[in-house]
Coordinates of C-alpha atoms in Angstrom, one line a residue:
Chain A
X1 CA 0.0 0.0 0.0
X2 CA 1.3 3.5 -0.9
X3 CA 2.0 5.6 2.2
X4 CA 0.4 9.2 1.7
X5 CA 3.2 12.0 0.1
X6 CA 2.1 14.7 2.4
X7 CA 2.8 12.2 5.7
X8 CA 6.3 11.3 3.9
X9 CA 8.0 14.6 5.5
X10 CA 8.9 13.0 8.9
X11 CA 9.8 9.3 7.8
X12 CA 13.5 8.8 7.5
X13 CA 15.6 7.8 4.4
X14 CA 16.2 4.4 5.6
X15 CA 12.1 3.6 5.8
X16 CA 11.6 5.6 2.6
X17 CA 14.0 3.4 1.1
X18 CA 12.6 0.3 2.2
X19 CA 9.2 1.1 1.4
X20 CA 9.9 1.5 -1.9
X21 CA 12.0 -1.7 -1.5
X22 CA 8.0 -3.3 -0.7
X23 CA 6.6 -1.6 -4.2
X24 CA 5.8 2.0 -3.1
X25 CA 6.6 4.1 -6.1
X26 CA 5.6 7.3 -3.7
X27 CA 8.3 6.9 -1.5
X28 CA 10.7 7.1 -4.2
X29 CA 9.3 9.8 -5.2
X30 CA 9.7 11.3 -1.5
X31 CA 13.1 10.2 -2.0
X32 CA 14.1 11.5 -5.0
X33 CA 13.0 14.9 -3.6
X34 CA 15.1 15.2 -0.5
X35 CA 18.2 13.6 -1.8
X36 CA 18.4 15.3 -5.3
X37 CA 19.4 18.7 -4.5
X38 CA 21.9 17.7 -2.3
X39 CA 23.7 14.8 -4.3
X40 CA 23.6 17.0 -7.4
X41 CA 25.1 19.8 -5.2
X42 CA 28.0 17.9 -4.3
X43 CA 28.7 16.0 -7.7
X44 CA 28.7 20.0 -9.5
X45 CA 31.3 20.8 -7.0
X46 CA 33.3 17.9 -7.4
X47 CA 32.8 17.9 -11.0
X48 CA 33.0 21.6 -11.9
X49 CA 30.6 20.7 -14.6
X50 CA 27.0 20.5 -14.4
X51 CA 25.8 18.0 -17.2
X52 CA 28.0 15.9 -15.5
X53 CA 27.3 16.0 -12.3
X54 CA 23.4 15.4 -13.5
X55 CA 24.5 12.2 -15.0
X56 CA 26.2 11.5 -11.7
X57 CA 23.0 12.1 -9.8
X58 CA 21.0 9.7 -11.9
X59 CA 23.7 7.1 -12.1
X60 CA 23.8 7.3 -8.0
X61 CA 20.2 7.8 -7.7
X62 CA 19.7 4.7 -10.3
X63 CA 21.7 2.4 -7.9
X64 CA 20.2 3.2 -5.1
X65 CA 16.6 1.9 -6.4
X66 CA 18.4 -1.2 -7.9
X67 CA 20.2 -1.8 -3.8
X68 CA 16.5 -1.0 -1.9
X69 CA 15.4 -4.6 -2.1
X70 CA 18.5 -6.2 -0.4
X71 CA 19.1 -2.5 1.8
X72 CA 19.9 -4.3 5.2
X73 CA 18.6 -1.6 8.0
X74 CA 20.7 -0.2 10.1
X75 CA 24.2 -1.2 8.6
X76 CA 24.9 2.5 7.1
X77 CA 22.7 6.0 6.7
X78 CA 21.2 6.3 3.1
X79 CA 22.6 9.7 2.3
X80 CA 26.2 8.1 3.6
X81 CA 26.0 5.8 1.1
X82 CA 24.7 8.3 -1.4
X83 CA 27.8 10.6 -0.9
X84 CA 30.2 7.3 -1.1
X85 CA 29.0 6.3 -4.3
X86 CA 29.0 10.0 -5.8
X87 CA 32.2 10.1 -4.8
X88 CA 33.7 7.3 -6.7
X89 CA 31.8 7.6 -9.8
X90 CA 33.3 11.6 -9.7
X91 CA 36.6 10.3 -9.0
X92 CA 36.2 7.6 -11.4
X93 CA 35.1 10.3 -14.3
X94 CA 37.9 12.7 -13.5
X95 CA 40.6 10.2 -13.8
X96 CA 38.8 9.1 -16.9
X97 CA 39.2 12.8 -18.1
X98 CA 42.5 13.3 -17.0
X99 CA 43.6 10.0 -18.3
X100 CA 46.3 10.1 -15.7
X101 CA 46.7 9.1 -12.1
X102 CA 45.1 11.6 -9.4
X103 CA 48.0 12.1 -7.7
X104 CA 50.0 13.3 -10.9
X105 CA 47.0 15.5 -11.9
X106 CA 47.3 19.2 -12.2
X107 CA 44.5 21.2 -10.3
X108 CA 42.4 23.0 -12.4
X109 CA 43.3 26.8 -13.6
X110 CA 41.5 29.4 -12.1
X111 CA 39.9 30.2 -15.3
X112 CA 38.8 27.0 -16.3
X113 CA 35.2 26.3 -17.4
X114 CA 33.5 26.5 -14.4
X115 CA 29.8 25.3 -12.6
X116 CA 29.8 28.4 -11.5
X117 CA 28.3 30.0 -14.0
X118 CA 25.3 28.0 -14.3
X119 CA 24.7 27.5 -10.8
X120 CA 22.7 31.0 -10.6
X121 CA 24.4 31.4 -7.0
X122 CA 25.9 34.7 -5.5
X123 CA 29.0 36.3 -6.1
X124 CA 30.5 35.3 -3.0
X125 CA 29.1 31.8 -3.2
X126 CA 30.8 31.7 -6.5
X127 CA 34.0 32.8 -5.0
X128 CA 34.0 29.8 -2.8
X129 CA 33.4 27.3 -5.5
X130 CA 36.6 28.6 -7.6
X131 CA 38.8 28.0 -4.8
X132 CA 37.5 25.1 -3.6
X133 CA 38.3 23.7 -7.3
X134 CA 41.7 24.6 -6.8
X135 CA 42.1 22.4 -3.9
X136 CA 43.3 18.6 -4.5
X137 CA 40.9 16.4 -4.8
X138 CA 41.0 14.7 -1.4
X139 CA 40.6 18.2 0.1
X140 CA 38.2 19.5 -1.8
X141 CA 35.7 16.0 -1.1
X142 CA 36.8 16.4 2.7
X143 CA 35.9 19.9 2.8
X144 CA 33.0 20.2 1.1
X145 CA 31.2 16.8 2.7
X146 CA 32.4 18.5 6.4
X147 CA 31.6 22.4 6.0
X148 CA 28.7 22.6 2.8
X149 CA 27.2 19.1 3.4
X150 CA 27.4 19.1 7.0
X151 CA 28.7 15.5 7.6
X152 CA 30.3 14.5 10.8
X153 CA 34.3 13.7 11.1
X154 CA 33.1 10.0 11.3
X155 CA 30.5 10.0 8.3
X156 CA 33.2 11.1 6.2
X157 CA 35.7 8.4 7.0
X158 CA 33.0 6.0 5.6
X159 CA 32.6 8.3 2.2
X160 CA 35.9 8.6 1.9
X161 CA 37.3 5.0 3.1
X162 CA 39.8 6.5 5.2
X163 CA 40.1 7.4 9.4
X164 CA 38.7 9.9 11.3
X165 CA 42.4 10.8 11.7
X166 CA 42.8 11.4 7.8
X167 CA 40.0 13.2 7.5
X168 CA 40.8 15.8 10.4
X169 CA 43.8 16.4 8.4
X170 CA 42.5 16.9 5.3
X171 CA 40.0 18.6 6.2
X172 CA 42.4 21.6 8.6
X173 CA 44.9 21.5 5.6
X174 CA 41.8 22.2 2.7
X175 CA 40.0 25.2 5.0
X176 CA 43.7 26.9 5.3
X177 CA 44.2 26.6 1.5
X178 CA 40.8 27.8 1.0
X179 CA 41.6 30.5 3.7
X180 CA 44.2 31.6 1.9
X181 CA 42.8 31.7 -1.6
X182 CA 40.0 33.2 -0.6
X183 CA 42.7 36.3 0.8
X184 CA 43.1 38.0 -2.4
X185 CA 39.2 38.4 -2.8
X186 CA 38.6 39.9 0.6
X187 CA 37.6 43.1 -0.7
X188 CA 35.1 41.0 -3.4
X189 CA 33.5 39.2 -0.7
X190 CA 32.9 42.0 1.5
X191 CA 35.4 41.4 4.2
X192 CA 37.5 44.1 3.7
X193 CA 36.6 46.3 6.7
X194 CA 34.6 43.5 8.1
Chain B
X1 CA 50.1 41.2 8.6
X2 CA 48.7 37.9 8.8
X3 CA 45.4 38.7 8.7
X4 CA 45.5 40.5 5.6
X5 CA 47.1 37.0 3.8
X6 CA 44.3 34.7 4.6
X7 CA 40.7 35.1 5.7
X8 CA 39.7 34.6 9.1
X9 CA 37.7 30.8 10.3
X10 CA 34.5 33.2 10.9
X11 CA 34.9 34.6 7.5
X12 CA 35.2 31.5 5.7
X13 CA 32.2 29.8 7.9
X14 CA 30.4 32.4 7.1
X15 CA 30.7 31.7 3.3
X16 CA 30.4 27.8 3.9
X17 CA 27.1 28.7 5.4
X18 CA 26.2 30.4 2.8
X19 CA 27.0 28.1 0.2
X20 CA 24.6 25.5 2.6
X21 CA 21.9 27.8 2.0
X22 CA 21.8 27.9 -1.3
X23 CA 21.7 24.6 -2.7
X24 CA 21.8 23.8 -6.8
X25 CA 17.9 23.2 -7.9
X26 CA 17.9 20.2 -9.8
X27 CA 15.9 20.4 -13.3
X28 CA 12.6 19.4 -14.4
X29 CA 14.3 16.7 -16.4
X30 CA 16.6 15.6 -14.2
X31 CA 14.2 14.6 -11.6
X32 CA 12.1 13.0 -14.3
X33 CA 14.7 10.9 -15.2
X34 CA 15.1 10.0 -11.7
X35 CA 11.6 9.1 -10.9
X36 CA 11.6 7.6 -14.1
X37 CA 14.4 5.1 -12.9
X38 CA 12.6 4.3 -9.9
X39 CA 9.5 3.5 -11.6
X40 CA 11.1 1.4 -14.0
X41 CA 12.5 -0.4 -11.1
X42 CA 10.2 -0.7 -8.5
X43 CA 9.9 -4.1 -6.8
X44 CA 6.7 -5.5 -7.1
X45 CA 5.2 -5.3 -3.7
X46 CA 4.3 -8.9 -1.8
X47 CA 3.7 -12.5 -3.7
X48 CA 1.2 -12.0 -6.4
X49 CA -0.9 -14.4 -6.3
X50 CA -1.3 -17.1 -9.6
X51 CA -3.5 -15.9 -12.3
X52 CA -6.6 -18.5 -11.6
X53 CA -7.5 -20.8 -14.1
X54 CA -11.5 -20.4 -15.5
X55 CA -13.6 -22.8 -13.0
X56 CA -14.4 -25.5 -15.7
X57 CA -10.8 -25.9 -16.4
X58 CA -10.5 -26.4 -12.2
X59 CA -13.0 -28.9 -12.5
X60 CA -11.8 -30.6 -15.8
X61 CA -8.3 -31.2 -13.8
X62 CA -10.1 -32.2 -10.9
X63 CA -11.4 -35.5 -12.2
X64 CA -8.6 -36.7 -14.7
X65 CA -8.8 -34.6 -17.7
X66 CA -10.3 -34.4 -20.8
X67 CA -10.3 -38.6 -21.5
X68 CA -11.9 -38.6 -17.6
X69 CA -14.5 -36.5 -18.6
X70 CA -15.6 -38.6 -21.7
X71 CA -15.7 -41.6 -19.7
X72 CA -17.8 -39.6 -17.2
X73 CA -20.1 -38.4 -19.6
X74 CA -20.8 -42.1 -21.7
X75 CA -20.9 -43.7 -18.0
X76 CA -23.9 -41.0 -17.2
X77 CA -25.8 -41.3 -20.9
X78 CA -25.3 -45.2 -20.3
X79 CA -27.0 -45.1 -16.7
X80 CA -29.5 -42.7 -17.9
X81 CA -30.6 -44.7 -20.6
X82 CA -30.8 -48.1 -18.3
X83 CA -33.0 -46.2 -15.9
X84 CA -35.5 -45.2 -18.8
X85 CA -35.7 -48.1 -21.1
X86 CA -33.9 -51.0 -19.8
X87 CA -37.3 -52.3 -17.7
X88 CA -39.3 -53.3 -20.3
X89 CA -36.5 -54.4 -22.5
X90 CA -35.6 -56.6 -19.5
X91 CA -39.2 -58.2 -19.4
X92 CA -39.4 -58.5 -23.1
X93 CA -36.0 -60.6 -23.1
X94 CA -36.6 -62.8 -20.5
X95 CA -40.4 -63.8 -21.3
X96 CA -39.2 -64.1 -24.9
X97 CA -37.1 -66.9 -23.0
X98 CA -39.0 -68.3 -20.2
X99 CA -43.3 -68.2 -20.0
X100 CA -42.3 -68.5 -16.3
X101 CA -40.5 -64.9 -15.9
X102 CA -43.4 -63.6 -17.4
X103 CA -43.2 -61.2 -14.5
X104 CA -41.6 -57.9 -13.9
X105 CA -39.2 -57.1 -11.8
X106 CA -40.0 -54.6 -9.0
X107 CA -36.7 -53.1 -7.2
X108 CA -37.6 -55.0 -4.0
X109 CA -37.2 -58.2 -6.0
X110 CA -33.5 -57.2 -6.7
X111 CA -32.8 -55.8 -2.8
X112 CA -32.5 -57.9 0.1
X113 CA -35.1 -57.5 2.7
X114 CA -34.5 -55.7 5.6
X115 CA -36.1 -58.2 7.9
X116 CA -33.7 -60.8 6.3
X117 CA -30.8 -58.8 8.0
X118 CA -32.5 -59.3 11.4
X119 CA -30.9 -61.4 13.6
X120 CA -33.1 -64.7 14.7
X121 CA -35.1 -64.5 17.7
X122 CA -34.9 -68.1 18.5

């Protein structure tokens, strides 16, 4: 039986997730909803490239509907999961692109072709988003899933298949390089006699 | 000074909080093509139960099959047409033999009587 949509709000991923594991097509649809914005968001900042990061979604959002049936509760949080899987297929697609390994890649230029532009966010927002593309990789997943995504320490040792320890550091070293990116621009982002 | 060189952790939450609050909005077709997925692969909810077969076809099975039924059927038309017409065929055959069976039959002549089944008294 399909569970209402307007009493969907409260009811967490994980039961979501199995209900539409049981044949309710309405908590996908709850679902897709809620998670959407927020794995999209992620895969354009990893990706600095929109249509990508779409495909990205879909692909993600595609295996999770394939993985409700066997979903075992309790063993991780949907949206953990979710971020994990993003984050492969990004890395997978930027080594694809680079056609080198990720530690040899260069960062991207500042004026590389950029989400930015298409993301209809503020000036400041957009600020963010440049620098956090010239962070490596590692740094720019840790940061982003800590500070924009609001994941615990924790969480993001399971995204990122690393320890808490790892994370800490990646994390401390990617906000001072953002910090210090971010310097040049103070006036731009308003700071200047803040 | 230093604090011209990078910007300050308040600063910088301040833009992370920013970016929070403005999250990308995914398009019409995007979520589409999501919600198409799931459709396409939603689990089918429960056992469904068997298709049922017409009743006839329940009953058919029930007593052998077609070559049952046929039996069935010539066994009933057989009975049928004893009960009808076999009497006076039965009279006719044996007088036509024997003046002395010149008699019918009555279904008491072909059932024991129930006294008969009574133990003696003696």
């Amino acid at each position: 039986m399909n569970m209402p949509f307007d009493a969907l709000n409260d009811v967490s991923d994980e039961a979501l997730l199995i209900a539409y594991g049981n044949g309710d097509n309405e908590a996908a649809r709850a679902l897709t909803l809620r998670l959407t914005p927020r794995t999209l968001g992620y895969a354009a900042r990893l990706l600095r490239d929109r249509a990508e990061a779409e495909d990205v979604t879909q692909e993600a959002m595609l295996r999770l509907w394939k993985i409700a049936p066997d979903w075992r509760s309790g063993e991780a949080q949907v949206s953990t999961w979710l971020y994990r899987v993003v984050t492969n297929l990004c890395t997978d697609r930027l080594r694809k692109k680079r056609g080198i390994g990720l530690d040899e890649a260069p960062e991207p230029e500042d004026d590389a072709p950029s989400v930015q532009a298409q993301m209809e966010q503020s000036e400041r927002v957009q600020a963010l988003d440049l620098a956090l593309a010239q962070l490596p990789e590692r740094q720019r997943q840790a940061v982003v899933l800590r500070h924009i995504e609001g994941l615990s320490n924790p969480e993001i040792a399971r995204v990122m298949d690393i320890g808490v320890e790892a994370v800490e550091s990646l994390t401390a070293r990617g906000k001072r390089a953002l910090a210090g990116l971010l310097a040049g621009r103070r006036e731009e982002l308003g700071y200047e006699h803040g | 000074m230093a604090e011209n060189k990078i910007l300050d952790d308040a600063a910088l939450d301040a833009l992370f909080s920013e970016a929070r609050d403005a999250p990308l909005i995914p398009s019409d077709d995007l979520m589409a093509r999501i919600m198409g997925d799931a459709a396409a692969h939603l689990p089918q909810s429960g056992f469904e139960a068997p298709r049922s077969a017409p009743r006839w076809r329940l009953m058919l099975a029930a007593i052998g099959g077609w070559g049952a039924a046929t039996g069935l059927a010539t066994a009933t038309m057989a009975g049928l047409a004893f009960g009808l017409f076999l009497p006076d065929t039965l009279s006719d055959l044996t007088t036509s033999y024997s003046s002395a069976a010149a008699v019918s039959y009555d279904l008491s002549d072909l059932t024991p009587s129930f006294y008969d089944l009574l133990p003696d008294e003696s």
